Amino acid sequence: EAGVAQSPRYKIIEKRQSVAFWCNPISGHATLYWYQQILGQGPKLLIQFQNNGVVDDSQLPKDRFSAERLKGVDSTLKIQPAKLEDSAVYLCASSLRAVATNEKLFFGSGTQLSVL
Amino acid sequence: GEDVEQSLFLSVREGDSSVINCTYTDSSSTYLYWYKQEPGAGLQLLTYIFSNMDMKQDQRLTVLLNKKDKHLSLRIADTQTGDSAIYFCAESKNSGAGSYQLTFGKGTKLSVIP
């Protein structure tokens, strides 16, 4: 089966610019996650969708970050305007259901963002 | 302090056993996980253990859970060069928003010396 697809693979922007990342989860997976992984750290959850609804966005910096999953399939994460500290790998993951049980998360390869 | 703590580096010789340790804070975590991340790739689930278990074995992997001490370990038998990667411990926590989320440690970089 096809895995979680993310694009672009790399992005370099200057601070105060805008950037968008795209994710296409595994077909049939209801739950989609965006994680931020800063160099040397573990992934931190930004937002979790169940179908097209937001389940948890408590750690999303809403003044500059936004995400949508309009049709309950693919998703876009946007940063506007970007700051230097946003430099990180942005990982998308999906699971068949929410991770309340031993639900397996499948991760994409991520988008590496460098903000100069 | 951090919710999930791991040592940052481990170096072993090929053929030896590797033991990666992790401590977590939430005693109500239902599942604990080990993920592997190779360079330039996303995370891959290696194994998990339910909180009412003490041990789980899966081929070369053995997970030990000490719930009293909130300590989790991953043992890799007969470590191979292909096992070189970053290993993340994660706990499943109720986020309080009607969902569960994974909280990851900072990862342990395993280097296997041929």
Short mmCIF file of C-alpha atoms in Angstrom, two decimals:
data_model
loop_
_atom_site.label_atom_id
_atom_site.label_comp_id
_atom_site.label_asym_id
_atom_site.label_seq_id
_atom_site.Cartn_x
_atom_site.Cartn_y
_atom_site.Cartn_z
CA GLU A 1 0.00 0.00 0.00
CA ALA A 2 1.15 3.57 -0.63
CA GLY A 3 2.55 5.35 2.41
CA VAL A 4 1.96 8.85 3.71
CA ALA A 5 3.00 11.32 1.03
CA GLN A 6 4.39 14.74 1.86
CA SER A 7 5.63 17.61 -0.26
CA PRO A 8 7.82 19.46 -0.70
CA ARG A 9 10.75 17.50 0.65
CA TYR A 10 12.76 20.63 1.43
CA LYS A 11 11.89 24.30 1.69
CA ILE A 12 14.11 27.30 2.33
CA ILE A 13 12.49 30.66 3.00
CA GLU A 14 13.34 33.95 4.62
CA LYS A 15 11.78 35.02 7.89
CA ARG A 16 8.42 36.73 7.59
CA GLN A 17 7.64 34.80 4.39
CA SER A 18 4.81 32.30 4.12
CA VAL A 19 5.08 28.58 3.47
CA ALA A 20 2.69 25.67 3.01
CA PHE A 21 3.16 21.94 3.37
CA TRP A 22 0.96 19.23 1.90
CA CYS A 23 0.18 15.76 3.18
CA ASN A 24 -1.77 12.87 1.69
CA PRO A 25 -2.42 10.15 4.27
CA ILE A 26 -2.83 6.45 3.66
CA SER A 27 -6.12 5.74 1.95
CA GLY A 28 -8.91 5.09 4.44
CA HIS A 29 -7.08 6.52 7.45
CA ALA A 30 -9.47 8.69 9.39
CA THR A 31 -6.93 10.35 11.67
CA LEU A 32 -4.21 12.71 10.46
CA TYR A 33 -1.50 14.37 12.55
CA TRP A 34 1.01 17.14 11.98
CA TYR A 35 4.17 17.00 14.08
CA GLN A 36 7.04 19.46 14.37
CA GLN A 37 10.48 17.93 14.94
CA ILE A 38 13.18 20.41 15.85
CA LEU A 39 16.74 19.18 15.38
CA GLY A 40 17.82 17.00 18.29
CA GLN A 41 14.33 16.65 19.70
CA GLY A 42 11.42 14.28 19.46
CA PRO A 43 8.35 15.10 17.39
CA LYS A 44 5.84 17.43 19.00
CA LEU A 45 2.18 17.22 18.03
CA LEU A 46 0.83 20.40 16.42
CA ILE A 47 -2.63 19.32 15.37
CA GLN A 48 -4.76 16.19 15.09
CA PHE A 49 -7.69 15.73 12.70
CA GLN A 50 -10.38 13.10 12.83
CA ASN A 51 -11.82 13.04 9.30
CA ASN A 52 -12.26 16.75 8.53
CA GLY A 53 -12.65 17.91 12.13
CA VAL A 54 -9.97 19.16 14.50
CA VAL A 55 -9.60 16.93 17.57
CA ASP A 56 -6.66 18.64 19.24
CA ASP A 57 -4.82 21.81 18.25
CA SER A 58 -3.76 22.88 21.74
CA GLN A 59 -0.07 23.05 20.78
CA LEU A 60 -0.53 24.83 17.46
CA PRO A 61 0.74 28.46 17.53
CA LYS A 62 -2.45 29.82 16.06
CA ASP A 63 -1.14 33.33 15.55
CA ARG A 64 1.00 32.06 12.68
CA PHE A 65 0.16 28.41 12.02
CA SER A 66 -2.99 27.11 10.38
CA ALA A 67 -4.03 23.73 9.06
CA GLU A 68 -6.99 22.33 7.23
CA ARG A 69 -8.32 19.00 6.04
CA LEU A 70 -11.36 20.15 4.17
CA LYS A 71 -12.51 16.91 2.56
CA GLY A 72 -11.21 14.63 5.27
CA VAL A 73 -8.43 13.30 3.08
CA ASP A 74 -5.33 15.38 2.34
CA SER A 75 -4.20 18.25 4.53
CA THR A 76 -2.27 21.49 4.31
CA LEU A 77 -0.23 23.13 7.07
CA LYS A 78 0.62 26.80 6.62
CA ILE A 79 2.98 29.15 8.44
CA GLN A 80 2.45 32.87 7.96
CA PRO A 81 4.72 34.68 8.74
CA ALA A 82 7.61 32.32 9.43
CA LYS A 83 10.12 32.89 12.22
CA LEU A 84 13.66 31.59 12.59
CA GLU A 85 12.53 29.20 15.34
CA ASP A 86 10.14 27.50 12.91
CA SER A 87 13.10 25.77 11.26
CA ALA A 88 12.32 22.09 11.74
CA VAL A 89 11.10 18.96 10.01
CA TYR A 90 7.33 18.88 9.69
CA LEU A 91 6.06 15.33 9.83
CA CYS A 92 2.64 14.17 8.79
CA ALA A 93 1.26 10.91 10.14
CA SER A 94 -1.96 9.01 9.78
CA SER A 95 -3.74 6.18 11.54
CA LEU A 96 -6.84 4.17 10.87
CA ARG A 97 -8.46 5.45 14.06
CA ALA A 98 -7.44 7.75 16.92
CA VAL A 99 -4.52 6.59 19.03
CA ALA A 100 -6.61 5.51 22.00
CA THR A 101 -5.60 1.89 21.56
CA ASN A 102 -2.54 0.29 20.09
CA GLU A 103 -3.19 2.20 16.92
CA LYS A 104 -0.21 2.30 14.63
CA LEU A 105 0.88 5.68 13.31
CA PHE A 106 2.36 5.77 9.84
CA PHE A 107 4.71 8.68 9.22
CA GLY A 108 5.67 10.44 6.03
CA SER A 109 9.29 11.39 5.32
CA GLY A 110 8.63 14.97 6.35
CA THR A 111 9.29 18.43 4.97
CA GLN A 112 12.53 20.01 6.14
CA LEU A 113 12.01 23.76 6.57
CA SER A 114 14.88 26.18 6.90
CA VAL A 115 14.02 29.77 7.79
CA LEU A 116 16.86 32.22 7.13
CA GLY B 1 11.04 18.39 33.34
CA GLU B 2 10.51 16.44 30.16
CA ASP B 3 7.61 14.01 30.05
CA VAL B 4 9.68 11.28 28.42
CA GLU B 5 13.42 11.06 28.98
CA GLN B 6 16.05 9.06 27.16
CA SER B 7 19.81 9.01 27.02
CA LEU B 8 20.95 10.70 23.82
CA PHE B 9 23.65 8.35 22.54
CA LEU B 10 24.53 4.65 22.60
CA SER B 11 27.37 2.94 20.81
CA VAL B 12 27.68 -0.86 20.53
CA ARG B 13 29.69 -3.37 18.52
CA GLU B 14 28.03 -5.42 15.82
CA GLY B 15 26.71 -8.66 17.26
CA ASP B 16 26.37 -7.31 20.80
CA SER B 17 23.07 -6.50 22.48
CA SER B 18 21.84 -2.92 22.70
CA VAL B 19 19.72 -1.66 25.55
CA ILE B 20 17.97 1.67 25.20
CA ASN B 21 16.31 3.08 28.30
CA CYS B 22 13.43 5.48 28.78
CA THR B 23 11.56 6.98 31.71
CA TYR B 24 8.09 8.46 31.46
CA THR B 25 5.91 10.42 33.81
CA ASP B 26 2.26 9.61 33.19
CA SER B 27 1.27 6.52 35.14
CA SER B 28 -2.07 6.45 33.32
CA SER B 29 -0.43 5.87 29.94
CA THR B 30 -2.11 2.88 28.37
CA TYR B 31 0.45 2.08 25.69
CA LEU B 32 4.16 2.72 25.39
CA TYR B 33 5.93 2.64 22.07
CA TRP B 34 9.32 2.39 20.45
CA TYR B 35 9.81 4.12 17.10
CA LYS B 36 12.86 4.03 14.84
CA GLN B 37 13.98 6.93 12.64
CA GLU B 38 16.60 6.47 9.95
CA PRO B 39 18.33 9.53 8.43
CA GLY B 40 16.02 11.60 6.27
CA ALA B 41 13.03 9.39 6.96
CA GLY B 42 9.90 9.51 9.06
CA LEU B 43 9.36 7.43 12.16
CA GLN B 44 8.62 3.74 11.92
CA LEU B 45 6.83 1.86 14.69
CA LEU B 46 9.03 -0.95 15.99
CA THR B 47 6.99 -2.31 18.83
CA TYR B 48 4.65 -1.34 21.64
CA ILE B 49 3.63 -2.67 25.02
CA PHE B 50 0.37 -2.43 26.89
CA SER B 51 0.72 -1.00 30.37
CA ASN B 52 -0.47 -4.18 32.12
CA MET B 53 2.40 -6.19 30.64
CA ASP B 54 5.91 -6.56 32.02
CA MET B 55 7.62 -7.86 28.92
CA LYS B 56 7.07 -8.30 25.24
CA GLN B 57 9.35 -10.13 22.83
CA ASP B 58 9.28 -9.77 19.06
CA GLN B 59 12.12 -11.54 17.24
CA ARG B 60 15.31 -9.62 18.15
CA LEU B 61 13.43 -7.02 20.15
CA THR B 62 12.55 -7.30 23.84
CA VAL B 63 10.61 -4.60 25.65
CA LEU B 64 10.66 -4.47 29.43
CA LEU B 65 8.26 -2.31 31.41
CA ASN B 66 8.65 -1.42 35.08
CA LYS B 67 5.43 0.40 35.79
CA LYS B 68 6.33 1.14 39.40
CA ASP B 69 9.46 3.03 38.35
CA LYS B 70 7.91 4.24 35.05
CA HIS B 71 10.85 2.76 33.22
CA LEU B 72 10.80 1.26 29.75
CA SER B 73 13.64 -0.41 27.93
CA LEU B 74 14.25 -1.78 24.46
CA ARG B 75 16.77 -4.56 23.99
CA ILE B 76 18.02 -5.37 20.51
CA ALA B 77 19.75 -8.73 20.34
CA ASP B 78 22.57 -9.38 17.85
CA THR B 79 22.72 -5.71 16.84
CA GLN B 80 23.45 -5.15 13.16
CA THR B 81 24.79 -2.11 11.29
CA GLY B 82 21.31 -1.68 9.83
CA ASP B 83 20.04 -1.01 13.34
CA SER B 84 21.95 2.29 13.41
CA ALA B 85 19.25 4.94 13.78
CA ILE B 86 17.53 7.15 16.33
CA TYR B 87 15.12 5.34 18.63
CA PHE B 88 12.23 7.21 20.19
CA CYS B 89 10.27 6.18 23.22
CA ALA B 90 6.68 7.46 23.30
CA GLU B 91 3.78 7.30 25.71
CA SER B 92 0.11 7.51 24.88
CA LYS B 93 -1.55 10.17 26.98
CA ASN B 94 -5.10 11.39 27.20
CA SER B 95 -4.84 14.96 25.94
CA GLY B 96 -7.99 15.95 27.78
CA ALA B 97 -9.59 17.03 24.54
CA GLY B 98 -11.30 13.71 24.01
CA SER B 99 -8.33 12.24 22.24
CA TYR B 100 -5.06 10.53 22.91
CA GLN B 101 -1.74 11.76 21.70
CA LEU B 102 1.77 10.43 21.66
CA THR B 103 4.46 12.24 23.63
CA PHE B 104 7.92 11.43 22.36
CA GLY B 105 11.29 11.51 24.05
CA LYS B 106 14.24 13.27 22.41
CA GLY B 107 15.52 10.03 20.96
CA THR B 108 18.58 7.84 21.48
CA LYS B 109 21.05 7.73 18.62
CA LEU B 110 22.33 4.17 18.29
CA SER B 111 25.63 3.75 16.49
CA VAL B 112 26.71 0.22 15.60
CA ILE B 113 30.44 -0.30 15.14
CA PRO B 114 31.31 -3.00 12.58
#
